[in-house]
């Protein structure tokens, strides 16, 4: 089984890199890609554990791009992890995540629901390449007793249009495609059925985007069929995975279930010139 979409504690997943590989093995997954948000910090541990377990592991990432003030997640695969421009870009993405969380903290304080974000931010050391995000603020709101659940934190304060929502500064999806190409990688628009920005796809394909994510837990059968047809129409490939965020994350239902067919992975690997085995 091939799963090209999962997260670790290097971003907002709950499984540490080595633990994730053990879970992957238990699910019968034989080819994996970790796609943490704006960081490849888990790579060394994941690739070492995967090699030891006989699991094929390809470089992956989920870059947060912005179009019209809204987030558009872009998956990258098979890129050079040491590419200087990509590495520098990802560092600025993580710095902006810190900036945004500090601004959220100030906003929450003014709203009369102060939280201690410093501890969380200090723990997520920049040098370790960990990508922080709104879930940290949500957890702090729960811990401070201002809300009962993470969902309530987003619904009342952190979600788009809510009072502690801070706009993200970001690169356009088209620029992600170009950057990923310069880094030797393949770009796939993540979960288009969740992002709901299909109107961007023609320009992304024109810019060189090579794939879209067809298999994803938030896609129903109709989405899957529709995006598969769209890929065929645009002459691009397809990717897929579980978007696993760890046990108890509320985003684990696709793990061991939602996967990329072997034939589709073979096309992707051939396009990328990947020499490993699936
Ligand atoms: P950020 O990258 O800082 O914008 O945070 C986005 C992350 O917040 C997503 O990947 C989800 O894990 C989480 N998230 C977004 N909306 C919600 C929500 N309504 N309930 C729970 N978690 C959410
Ligand atoms: Zn996530
Ligand atoms: Fe995503
Ligand atoms: Fe994801």
PDB file of C-alpha atoms and ligand atoms in Angstrom:
ATOM      1  CA  UNK A   1       0.000   0.000   0.000  1.00  0.00           C
ATOM      2  CA  UNK A   2       1.229   3.480  -0.939  1.00  0.00           C
ATOM      3  CA  UNK A   3       0.445   6.523   1.245  1.00  0.00           C
ATOM      4  CA  UNK A   4       1.920   9.864   0.155  1.00  0.00           C
ATOM      5  CA  UNK A   5       0.277  12.188   2.687  1.00  0.00           C
ATOM      6  CA  UNK A   6       0.959  12.131   6.443  1.00  0.00           C
ATOM      7  CA  UNK A   7       2.183  14.392   9.219  1.00  0.00           C
ATOM      8  CA  UNK A   8       4.523  14.097  12.200  1.00  0.00           C
ATOM      9  CA  UNK A   9       5.290  16.137  15.304  1.00  0.00           C
ATOM     10  CA  UNK A  10       7.567  18.254  13.078  1.00  0.00           C
ATOM     11  CA  UNK A  11       4.304  19.994  12.124  1.00  0.00           C
ATOM     12  CA  UNK A  12       0.851  19.283  13.542  1.00  0.00           C
ATOM     13  CA  UNK A  13       0.907  15.487  13.618  1.00  0.00           C
ATOM     14  CA  UNK A  14       0.829  13.603  16.915  1.00  0.00           C
ATOM     15  CA  UNK A  15       3.242  10.821  16.022  1.00  0.00           C
ATOM     16  CA  UNK A  16       6.971  11.349  16.386  1.00  0.00           C
ATOM     17  CA  UNK A  17       8.798  10.446  13.158  1.00  0.00           C
ATOM     18  CA  UNK A  18      10.038   7.041  14.346  1.00  0.00           C
ATOM     19  CA  UNK A  19       6.659   6.154  15.870  1.00  0.00           C
ATOM     20  CA  UNK A  20       4.938   7.068  12.616  1.00  0.00           C
ATOM     21  CA  UNK A  21       7.090   4.583  10.714  1.00  0.00           C
ATOM     22  CA  UNK A  22       6.101   1.848  13.188  1.00  0.00           C
ATOM     23  CA  UNK A  23       2.429   2.726  12.614  1.00  0.00           C
ATOM     24  CA  UNK A  24       2.999   2.710   8.865  1.00  0.00           C
ATOM     25  CA  UNK A  25       4.463  -0.793   9.073  1.00  0.00           C
ATOM     26  CA  UNK A  26       1.520  -1.972  11.219  1.00  0.00           C
ATOM     27  CA  UNK A  27      -0.910  -0.696   8.565  1.00  0.00           C
ATOM     28  CA  UNK A  28       0.877  -2.580   5.791  1.00  0.00           C
ATOM     29  CA  UNK A  29       2.048   0.570   4.036  1.00  0.00           C
ATOM     30  CA  UNK A  30       5.129  -0.186   1.925  1.00  0.00           C
ATOM     31  CA  UNK A  31       5.795   3.221   0.332  1.00  0.00           C
ATOM     32  CA  UNK A  32       5.392   6.420   2.282  1.00  0.00           C
ATOM     33  CA  UNK A  33       5.914  10.169   2.098  1.00  0.00           C
ATOM     34  CA  UNK A  34       5.733  12.436   5.125  1.00  0.00           C
ATOM     35  CA  UNK A  35       4.248  15.775   4.060  1.00  0.00           C
ATOM     36  CA  UNK A  36       4.634  18.033   7.079  1.00  0.00           C
ATOM     37  CA  UNK A  37       3.491  21.635   6.714  1.00  0.00           C
ATOM     38  CA  UNK A  38       6.390  23.835   5.522  1.00  0.00           C
ATOM     39  CA  UNK A  39       9.129  21.642   6.976  1.00  0.00           C
ATOM     40  CA  UNK A  40      11.196  18.566   6.167  1.00  0.00           C
ATOM     41  CA  UNK A  41      12.549  18.344   9.728  1.00  0.00           C
ATOM     42  CA  UNK A  42      11.259  14.787  10.155  1.00  0.00           C
ATOM     43  CA  UNK A  43      13.141  13.455   7.121  1.00  0.00           C
ATOM     44  CA  UNK A  44      16.321  12.161   8.755  1.00  0.00           C
ATOM     45  CA  UNK A  45      14.484  10.163  11.421  1.00  0.00           C
ATOM     46  CA  UNK A  46      11.734   8.959   9.100  1.00  0.00           C
ATOM     47  CA  UNK A  47      14.070   7.860   6.323  1.00  0.00           C
ATOM     48  CA  UNK A  48      16.362   6.034   8.747  1.00  0.00           C
ATOM     49  CA  UNK A  49      13.461   4.222  10.444  1.00  0.00           C
ATOM     50  CA  UNK A  50      11.859   3.440   7.085  1.00  0.00           C
ATOM     51  CA  UNK A  51      15.094   2.010   5.693  1.00  0.00           C
ATOM     52  CA  UNK A  52      15.464  -0.172   8.786  1.00  0.00           C
ATOM     53  CA  UNK A  53      11.871  -1.393   8.377  1.00  0.00           C
ATOM     54  CA  UNK A  54      12.119  -1.995   4.624  1.00  0.00           C
ATOM     55  CA  UNK A  55       9.618   0.766   3.809  1.00  0.00           C
ATOM     56  CA  UNK A  56      10.315   2.948   0.764  1.00  0.00           C
ATOM     57  CA  UNK A  57      10.299   6.606   1.666  1.00  0.00           C
ATOM     58  CA  UNK A  58      10.215   9.573  -0.700  1.00  0.00           C
ATOM     59  CA  UNK A  59      10.800  13.231   0.197  1.00  0.00           C
ATOM     60  CA  UNK A  60       7.548  15.114   0.692  1.00  0.00           C
ATOM     61  CA  UNK A  61       6.146  18.404   1.953  1.00  0.00           C
ATOM     62  CA  UNK A  62       2.830  20.274   2.168  1.00  0.00           C
ATOM     63  CA  UNK A  63       3.474  23.956   1.472  1.00  0.00           C
ATOM     64  CA  UNK A  64       0.887  26.509   2.541  1.00  0.00           C
ATOM     65  CA  UNK A  65       0.331  28.913  -0.339  1.00  0.00           C
ATOM     66  CA  UNK A  66      -2.114  31.814  -0.285  1.00  0.00           C
ATOM     67  CA  UNK A  67      -4.485  32.992  -2.987  1.00  0.00           C
ATOM     68  CA  UNK A  68      -7.062  35.723  -2.459  1.00  0.00           C
ATOM     69  CA  UNK A  69      -6.433  35.565   1.307  1.00  0.00           C
ATOM     70  CA  UNK A  70      -7.205  31.859   1.461  1.00  0.00           C
ATOM     71  CA  UNK A  71      -4.862  28.940   2.120  1.00  0.00           C
ATOM     72  CA  UNK A  72      -4.102  26.587  -0.744  1.00  0.00           C
ATOM     73  CA  UNK A  73      -2.115  23.504   0.274  1.00  0.00           C
ATOM     74  CA  UNK A  74       0.437  22.354  -2.284  1.00  0.00           C
ATOM     75  CA  UNK A  75       2.167  18.985  -1.997  1.00  0.00           C
ATOM     76  CA  UNK A  76       5.740  18.573  -3.198  1.00  0.00           C
ATOM     77  CA  UNK A  77       7.556  15.273  -3.815  1.00  0.00           C
ATOM     78  CA  UNK A  78      10.960  13.976  -4.922  1.00  0.00           C
ATOM     79  CA  UNK A  79      12.617  17.385  -4.466  1.00  0.00           C
ATOM     80  CA  UNK A  80      16.199  18.004  -3.384  1.00  0.00           C
ATOM     81  CA  UNK A  81      15.993  18.511   0.391  1.00  0.00           C
ATOM     82  CA  UNK A  82      19.217  20.469   0.333  1.00  0.00           C
ATOM     83  CA  UNK A  83      18.141  22.902  -2.378  1.00  0.00           C
ATOM     84  CA  UNK A  84      19.266  26.283  -1.016  1.00  0.00           C
ATOM     85  CA  UNK A  85      16.399  28.398  -2.327  1.00  0.00           C
ATOM     86  CA  UNK A  86      13.743  25.917  -1.175  1.00  0.00           C
ATOM     87  CA  UNK A  87      15.340  25.600   2.271  1.00  0.00           C
ATOM     88  CA  UNK A  88      15.513  29.378   2.678  1.00  0.00           C
ATOM     89  CA  UNK A  89      11.918  29.732   1.530  1.00  0.00           C
ATOM     90  CA  UNK A  90      10.690  27.114   4.019  1.00  0.00           C
ATOM     91  CA  UNK A  91      12.539  28.911   6.822  1.00  0.00           C
ATOM     92  CA  UNK A  92      10.676  32.142   5.989  1.00  0.00           C
ATOM     93  CA  UNK A  93       7.383  30.221   5.931  1.00  0.00           C
ATOM     94  CA  UNK A  94       8.105  28.934   9.447  1.00  0.00           C
ATOM     95  CA  UNK A  95       9.104  32.403  10.639  1.00  0.00           C
ATOM     96  CA  UNK A  96       5.823  33.752   9.328  1.00  0.00           C
ATOM     97  CA  UNK A  97       4.013  30.986  11.232  1.00  0.00           C
ATOM     98  CA  UNK A  98       5.719  32.229  14.411  1.00  0.00           C
ATOM     99  CA  UNK A  99       4.830  35.845  13.611  1.00  0.00           C
ATOM    100  CA  UNK A 100       1.235  34.842  13.044  1.00  0.00           C
ATOM    101  CA  UNK A 101       0.980  32.910  16.309  1.00  0.00           C
ATOM    102  CA  UNK A 102       2.426  35.812  18.281  1.00  0.00           C
ATOM    103  CA  UNK A 103      -0.151  38.117  16.644  1.00  0.00           C
ATOM    104  CA  UNK A 104      -2.895  35.616  17.532  1.00  0.00           C
ATOM    105  CA  UNK A 105      -1.629  35.645  21.128  1.00  0.00           C
ATOM    106  CA  UNK A 106      -1.877  39.443  21.281  1.00  0.00           C
ATOM    107  CA  UNK A 107      -5.353  39.330  19.771  1.00  0.00           C
ATOM    108  CA  UNK A 108      -6.545  36.728  22.297  1.00  0.00           C
ATOM    109  CA  UNK A 109      -5.197  38.830  25.134  1.00  0.00           C
ATOM    110  CA  UNK A 110      -7.174  41.858  23.908  1.00  0.00           C
ATOM    111  CA  UNK A 111     -10.253  39.669  23.580  1.00  0.00           C
ATOM    112  CA  UNK A 112      -9.986  38.823  27.268  1.00  0.00           C
ATOM    113  CA  UNK A 113      -8.970  35.197  26.742  1.00  0.00           C
ATOM    114  CA  UNK A 114      -5.210  35.305  27.378  1.00  0.00           C
ATOM    115  CA  UNK A 115      -3.126  32.190  26.767  1.00  0.00           C
ATOM    116  CA  UNK A 116       0.492  31.258  27.316  1.00  0.00           C
ATOM    117  CA  UNK A 117       1.877  30.773  23.812  1.00  0.00           C
ATOM    118  CA  UNK A 118       5.483  31.512  24.742  1.00  0.00           C
ATOM    119  CA  UNK A 119       6.009  28.089  26.184  1.00  0.00           C
ATOM    120  CA  UNK A 120       4.604  26.360  23.114  1.00  0.00           C
ATOM    121  CA  UNK A 121       6.611  28.558  20.761  1.00  0.00           C
ATOM    122  CA  UNK A 122       9.819  28.086  22.726  1.00  0.00           C
ATOM    123  CA  UNK A 123       9.279  24.337  22.652  1.00  0.00           C
ATOM    124  CA  UNK A 124       8.918  24.440  18.893  1.00  0.00           C
ATOM    125  CA  UNK A 125      12.473  25.589  18.384  1.00  0.00           C
ATOM    126  CA  UNK A 126      13.031  27.266  15.013  1.00  0.00           C
ATOM    127  CA  UNK A 127      16.428  25.645  14.591  1.00  0.00           C
ATOM    128  CA  UNK A 128      14.795  22.251  14.810  1.00  0.00           C
ATOM    129  CA  UNK A 129      12.713  23.266  11.797  1.00  0.00           C
ATOM    130  CA  UNK A 130       9.416  22.588  13.466  1.00  0.00           C
ATOM    131  CA  UNK A 131       6.446  24.300  11.816  1.00  0.00           C
ATOM    132  CA  UNK A 132       4.011  25.809  14.318  1.00  0.00           C
ATOM    133  CA  UNK A 133       0.367  26.527  13.591  1.00  0.00           C
ATOM    134  CA  UNK A 134      -3.013  27.547  14.938  1.00  0.00           C
ATOM    135  CA  UNK A 135      -3.539  24.153  16.637  1.00  0.00           C
ATOM    136  CA  UNK A 136      -0.995  25.329  19.261  1.00  0.00           C
ATOM    137  CA  UNK A 137      -3.168  28.369  20.020  1.00  0.00           C
ATOM    138  CA  UNK A 138      -6.240  26.127  20.095  1.00  0.00           C
ATOM    139  CA  UNK A 139      -4.565  23.808  22.594  1.00  0.00           C
ATOM    140  CA  UNK A 140      -3.541  26.804  24.730  1.00  0.00           C
ATOM    141  CA  UNK A 141      -7.153  28.057  24.751  1.00  0.00           C
ATOM    142  CA  UNK A 142      -8.326  24.641  25.948  1.00  0.00           C
ATOM    143  CA  UNK A 143      -5.571  24.461  28.559  1.00  0.00           C
ATOM    144  CA  UNK A 144      -6.477  27.929  29.886  1.00  0.00           C
ATOM    145  CA  UNK A 145     -10.093  26.804  30.225  1.00  0.00           C
ATOM    146  CA  UNK A 146     -11.462  29.388  27.782  1.00  0.00           C
ATOM    147  CA  UNK A 147     -12.950  26.714  25.534  1.00  0.00           C
ATOM    148  CA  UNK A 148     -13.763  23.035  25.968  1.00  0.00           C
ATOM    149  CA  UNK A 149     -12.446  21.647  22.673  1.00  0.00           C
ATOM    150  CA  UNK A 150     -10.049  22.443  19.850  1.00  0.00           C
ATOM    151  CA  UNK A 151     -13.020  22.706  17.536  1.00  0.00           C
ATOM    152  CA  UNK A 152     -14.622  25.309  19.792  1.00  0.00           C
ATOM    153  CA  UNK A 153     -11.339  27.256  19.760  1.00  0.00           C
ATOM    154  CA  UNK A 154     -11.475  27.436  15.958  1.00  0.00           C
ATOM    155  CA  UNK A 155     -15.226  28.075  15.817  1.00  0.00           C
ATOM    156  CA  UNK A 156     -15.097  30.937  18.324  1.00  0.00           C
ATOM    157  CA  UNK A 157     -11.662  32.515  17.859  1.00  0.00           C
ATOM    158  CA  UNK A 158      -9.189  31.080  15.386  1.00  0.00           C
ATOM    159  CA  UNK A 159     -11.117  30.128  12.256  1.00  0.00           C
ATOM    160  CA  UNK A 160     -11.311  32.302   9.177  1.00  0.00           C
ATOM    161  CA  UNK A 161     -13.492  35.346   9.908  1.00  0.00           C
ATOM    162  CA  UNK A 162     -13.338  34.811  13.681  1.00  0.00           C
ATOM    163  CA  UNK A 163     -11.949  37.570  15.959  1.00  0.00           C
ATOM    164  CA  UNK A 164      -8.471  36.099  16.504  1.00  0.00           C
ATOM    165  CA  UNK A 165      -7.955  35.152  12.866  1.00  0.00           C
ATOM    166  CA  UNK A 166      -4.758  36.679  11.507  1.00  0.00           C
ATOM    167  CA  UNK A 167      -4.113  36.680   7.771  1.00  0.00           C
ATOM    168  CA  UNK A 168      -1.207  34.665   6.595  1.00  0.00           C
ATOM    169  CA  UNK A 169       1.491  36.145   4.374  1.00  0.00           C
ATOM    170  CA  UNK A 170       2.336  33.749   1.666  1.00  0.00           C
ATOM    171  CA  UNK A 171       3.549  32.719  -1.695  1.00  0.00           C
ATOM    172  CA  UNK A 172       1.080  32.122  -4.523  1.00  0.00           C
ATOM    173  CA  UNK A 173       0.300  28.535  -5.552  1.00  0.00           C
ATOM    174  CA  UNK A 174       1.791  29.228  -9.009  1.00  0.00           C
ATOM    175  CA  UNK A 175       5.053  30.358  -7.390  1.00  0.00           C
ATOM    176  CA  UNK A 176       5.151  27.120  -5.360  1.00  0.00           C
ATOM    177  CA  UNK A 177       4.973  25.119  -8.599  1.00  0.00           C
ATOM    178  CA  UNK A 178       7.912  27.065 -10.061  1.00  0.00           C
ATOM    179  CA  UNK A 179       9.997  26.826  -6.893  1.00  0.00           C
ATOM    180  CA  UNK A 180       9.349  23.096  -6.540  1.00  0.00           C
ATOM    181  CA  UNK A 181      10.411  22.607 -10.174  1.00  0.00           C
ATOM    182  CA  UNK A 182      13.663  24.488  -9.511  1.00  0.00           C
ATOM    183  CA  UNK A 183      14.250  22.176  -6.537  1.00  0.00           C
ATOM    184  CA  UNK A 184      13.829  19.173  -8.839  1.00  0.00           C
ATOM    185  CA  UNK A 185      10.445  18.189  -7.406  1.00  0.00           C
ATOM    186  CA  UNK A 186       6.929  17.401  -8.535  1.00  0.00           C
ATOM    187  CA  UNK A 187       3.965  19.492  -7.300  1.00  0.00           C
ATOM    188  CA  UNK A 188       0.454  18.203  -6.643  1.00  0.00           C
ATOM    189  CA  UNK A 189      -2.451  20.357  -5.476  1.00  0.00           C
ATOM    190  CA  UNK A 190      -3.537  18.898  -2.131  1.00  0.00           C
ATOM    191  CA  UNK A 191      -7.141  17.775  -1.495  1.00  0.00           C
ATOM    192  CA  UNK A 192      -8.787  20.009  -4.143  1.00  0.00           C
ATOM    193  CA  UNK A 193     -12.189  18.767  -2.955  1.00  0.00           C
ATOM    194  CA  UNK A 194     -11.485  20.345   0.432  1.00  0.00           C
ATOM    195  CA  UNK A 195      -9.733  23.497  -0.813  1.00  0.00           C
ATOM    196  CA  UNK A 196     -12.533  24.207  -3.299  1.00  0.00           C
ATOM    197  CA  UNK A 197     -10.431  26.342  -5.626  1.00  0.00           C
ATOM    198  CA  UNK A 198     -10.749  24.328  -8.824  1.00  0.00           C
ATOM    199  CA  UNK A 199     -10.657  27.559 -10.828  1.00  0.00           C
ATOM    200  CA  UNK A 200      -6.925  27.784 -10.017  1.00  0.00           C
ATOM    201  CA  UNK A 201      -6.104  24.445 -11.627  1.00  0.00           C
ATOM    202  CA  UNK A 202      -5.758  25.568 -15.289  1.00  0.00           C
ATOM    203  CA  UNK A 203      -3.200  28.267 -14.375  1.00  0.00           C
ATOM    204  CA  UNK A 204      -1.347  25.820 -12.123  1.00  0.00           C
ATOM    205  CA  UNK A 205      -1.138  23.275 -14.922  1.00  0.00           C
ATOM    206  CA  UNK A 206       0.047  26.016 -17.293  1.00  0.00           C
ATOM    207  CA  UNK A 207       2.745  26.875 -14.735  1.00  0.00           C
ATOM    208  CA  UNK A 208       3.945  23.263 -14.808  1.00  0.00           C
ATOM    209  CA  UNK A 209       2.015  21.544 -12.000  1.00  0.00           C
ATOM    210  CA  UNK A 210       2.354  17.829 -12.680  1.00  0.00           C
ATOM    211  CA  UNK A 211      -0.408  16.290 -10.499  1.00  0.00           C
ATOM    212  CA  UNK A 212      -3.456  16.721  -8.281  1.00  0.00           C
ATOM    213  CA  UNK A 213      -4.353  14.780  -5.168  1.00  0.00           C
ATOM    214  CA  UNK A 214      -7.235  12.480  -6.049  1.00  0.00           C
ATOM    215  CA  UNK A 215      -7.309  10.089  -3.057  1.00  0.00           C
ATOM    216  CA  UNK A 216      -7.898  11.859   0.241  1.00  0.00           C
ATOM    217  CA  UNK A 217     -10.177  11.117   3.249  1.00  0.00           C
ATOM    218  CA  UNK A 218     -12.155  14.333   2.618  1.00  0.00           C
ATOM    219  CA  UNK A 219     -12.957  13.250  -0.936  1.00  0.00           C
ATOM    220  CA  UNK A 220     -16.061  11.154  -1.478  1.00  0.00           C
ATOM    221  CA  UNK A 221     -16.445   8.820  -4.437  1.00  0.00           C
ATOM    222  CA  UNK A 222     -17.792  11.642  -6.582  1.00  0.00           C
ATOM    223  CA  UNK A 223     -14.795  13.899  -5.825  1.00  0.00           C
ATOM    224  CA  UNK A 224     -12.373  11.067  -6.499  1.00  0.00           C
ATOM    225  CA  UNK A 225     -13.929  10.306  -9.881  1.00  0.00           C
ATOM    226  CA  UNK A 226     -14.172  13.982 -10.800  1.00  0.00           C
ATOM    227  CA  UNK A 227     -10.554  14.841  -9.989  1.00  0.00           C
ATOM    228  CA  UNK A 228      -9.318  11.703 -11.672  1.00  0.00           C
ATOM    229  CA  UNK A 229     -11.174  12.790 -14.830  1.00  0.00           C
ATOM    230  CA  UNK A 230      -9.822  16.303 -14.466  1.00  0.00           C
ATOM    231  CA  UNK A 231      -6.254  14.989 -14.264  1.00  0.00           C
ATOM    232  CA  UNK A 232      -6.826  12.997 -17.440  1.00  0.00           C
ATOM    233  CA  UNK A 233      -8.295  16.043 -19.175  1.00  0.00           C
ATOM    234  CA  UNK A 234      -5.310  18.207 -18.203  1.00  0.00           C
ATOM    235  CA  UNK A 235      -2.821  15.454 -18.985  1.00  0.00           C
ATOM    236  CA  UNK A 236      -1.385  15.416 -15.465  1.00  0.00           C
ATOM    237  CA  UNK A 237      -0.783  12.650 -12.920  1.00  0.00           C
ATOM    238  CA  UNK A 238      -2.536  11.897  -9.618  1.00  0.00           C
ATOM    239  CA  UNK A 239      -1.385  11.502  -6.018  1.00  0.00           C
ATOM    240  CA  UNK A 240      -3.109  10.324  -2.864  1.00  0.00           C
ATOM    241  CA  UNK A 241      -2.817   9.520   0.792  1.00  0.00           C
ATOM    242  CA  UNK A 242      -4.453   9.448   4.197  1.00  0.00           C
ATOM    243  CA  UNK A 243      -3.447  12.901   5.582  1.00  0.00           C
ATOM    244  CA  UNK A 244      -2.869  11.018   8.832  1.00  0.00           C
ATOM    245  CA  UNK A 245      -2.242  13.378  11.777  1.00  0.00           C
ATOM    246  CA  UNK A 246      -1.851  10.658  14.414  1.00  0.00           C
ATOM    247  CA  UNK A 247      -3.980   8.689  16.801  1.00  0.00           C
ATOM    248  CA  UNK A 248      -6.619  10.808  18.540  1.00  0.00           C
ATOM    249  CA  UNK A 249      -6.029  13.755  16.203  1.00  0.00           C
ATOM    250  CA  UNK A 250      -9.484  13.428  14.673  1.00  0.00           C
ATOM    251  CA  UNK A 251      -7.690  12.992  11.373  1.00  0.00           C
ATOM    252  CA  UNK A 252      -6.743   9.349  11.431  1.00  0.00           C
ATOM    253  CA  UNK A 253      -9.702   7.715   9.717  1.00  0.00           C
ATOM    254  CA  UNK A 254      -7.994   7.393   6.336  1.00  0.00           C
ATOM    255  CA  UNK A 255      -4.818   5.761   7.638  1.00  0.00           C
ATOM    256  CA  UNK A 256      -4.376   2.283   6.185  1.00  0.00           C
ATOM    257  CA  UNK A 257      -7.448   2.940   4.014  1.00  0.00           C
ATOM    258  CA  UNK A 258      -6.894   5.808   1.615  1.00  0.00           C
ATOM    259  CA  UNK A 259      -3.958   5.070  -0.645  1.00  0.00           C
ATOM    260  CA  UNK A 260      -2.485   5.653  -4.084  1.00  0.00           C
ATOM    261  CA  UNK A 261      -2.796   2.803  -6.603  1.00  0.00           C
ATOM    262  CA  UNK A 262       0.544   1.244  -7.567  1.00  0.00           C
ATOM    263  CA  UNK A 263       0.131   2.100 -11.259  1.00  0.00           C
ATOM    264  CA  UNK A 264      -0.365   5.795 -10.440  1.00  0.00           C
ATOM    265  CA  UNK A 265       2.667   5.811  -8.187  1.00  0.00           C
ATOM    266  CA  UNK A 266       4.721   4.184 -10.942  1.00  0.00           C
ATOM    267  CA  UNK A 267       3.851   7.039 -13.334  1.00  0.00           C
ATOM    268  CA  UNK A 268       4.737   9.625 -10.706  1.00  0.00           C
ATOM    269  CA  UNK A 269       8.044   7.945  -9.866  1.00  0.00           C
ATOM    270  CA  UNK A 270       8.915   7.650 -13.568  1.00  0.00           C
ATOM    271  CA  UNK A 271       8.189  11.345 -14.110  1.00  0.00           C
ATOM    272  CA  UNK A 272      10.448  12.229 -11.184  1.00  0.00           C
ATOM    273  CA  UNK A 273      13.168   9.852 -12.340  1.00  0.00           C
ATOM    274  CA  UNK A 274      13.010   8.104  -8.984  1.00  0.00           C
ATOM    275  CA  UNK A 275      15.201   5.035  -8.898  1.00  0.00           C
ATOM    276  CA  UNK A 276      13.883   3.464  -5.702  1.00  0.00           C
ATOM    277  CA  UNK A 277      11.346   0.700  -5.474  1.00  0.00           C
ATOM    278  CA  UNK A 278       7.671   1.011  -4.519  1.00  0.00           C
TER     279      UNK A 278
HETATM  280  P1  LIG B   1      -2.367  26.896  10.365  1.00  0.00           P
HETATM  281  O1  LIG B   1      -1.425  26.101   9.533  1.00  0.00           O
HETATM  282  O2  LIG B   1      -1.691  27.625  11.468  1.00  0.00           O
HETATM  283  O3  LIG B   1      -3.259  27.785   9.531  1.00  0.00           O
HETATM  284  O4  LIG B   1      -3.333  25.843  11.070  1.00  0.00           O
HETATM  285  C1  LIG B   1      -4.120  25.015  10.237  1.00  0.00           C
HETATM  286  C2  LIG B   1      -4.407  23.729  10.985  1.00  0.00           C
HETATM  287  O5  LIG B   1      -5.381  23.990  11.987  1.00  0.00           O
HETATM  288  C3  LIG B   1      -5.034  22.670  10.098  1.00  0.00           C
HETATM  289  O6  LIG B   1      -4.050  21.863   9.492  1.00  0.00           O
HETATM  290  C4  LIG B   1      -5.835  21.865  11.088  1.00  0.00           C
HETATM  291  O7  LIG B   1      -5.026  20.889  11.697  1.00  0.00           O
HETATM  292  C5  LIG B   1      -6.233  22.871  12.135  1.00  0.00           C
HETATM  293  N1  LIG B   1      -7.609  23.328  11.978  1.00  0.00           N
HETATM  294  C6  LIG B   1      -8.072  24.216  11.066  1.00  0.00           C
HETATM  295  N2  LIG B   1      -9.399  24.421  11.247  1.00  0.00           N
HETATM  296  C7  LIG B   1      -9.785  23.630  12.282  1.00  0.00           C
HETATM  297  C8  LIG B   1     -11.019  23.388  12.956  1.00  0.00           C
HETATM  298  N3  LIG B   1     -12.154  24.003  12.586  1.00  0.00           N
HETATM  299  N4  LIG B   1     -11.028  22.510  13.983  1.00  0.00           N
HETATM  300  C9  LIG B   1      -9.884  21.894  14.360  1.00  0.00           C
HETATM  301  N5  LIG B   1      -8.694  22.079  13.772  1.00  0.00           N
HETATM  302  C10 LIG B   1      -8.627  22.926  12.744  1.00  0.00           C
HETATM  303 ZN1  LIG B   2      -1.957  19.443   9.271  1.00  0.00          ZN
HETATM  304 FE1  LIG B   3      -3.735  20.073   3.846  1.00  0.00          FE
HETATM  305 FE1  LIG B   4      -1.953  17.403   5.223  1.00  0.00          FE
END
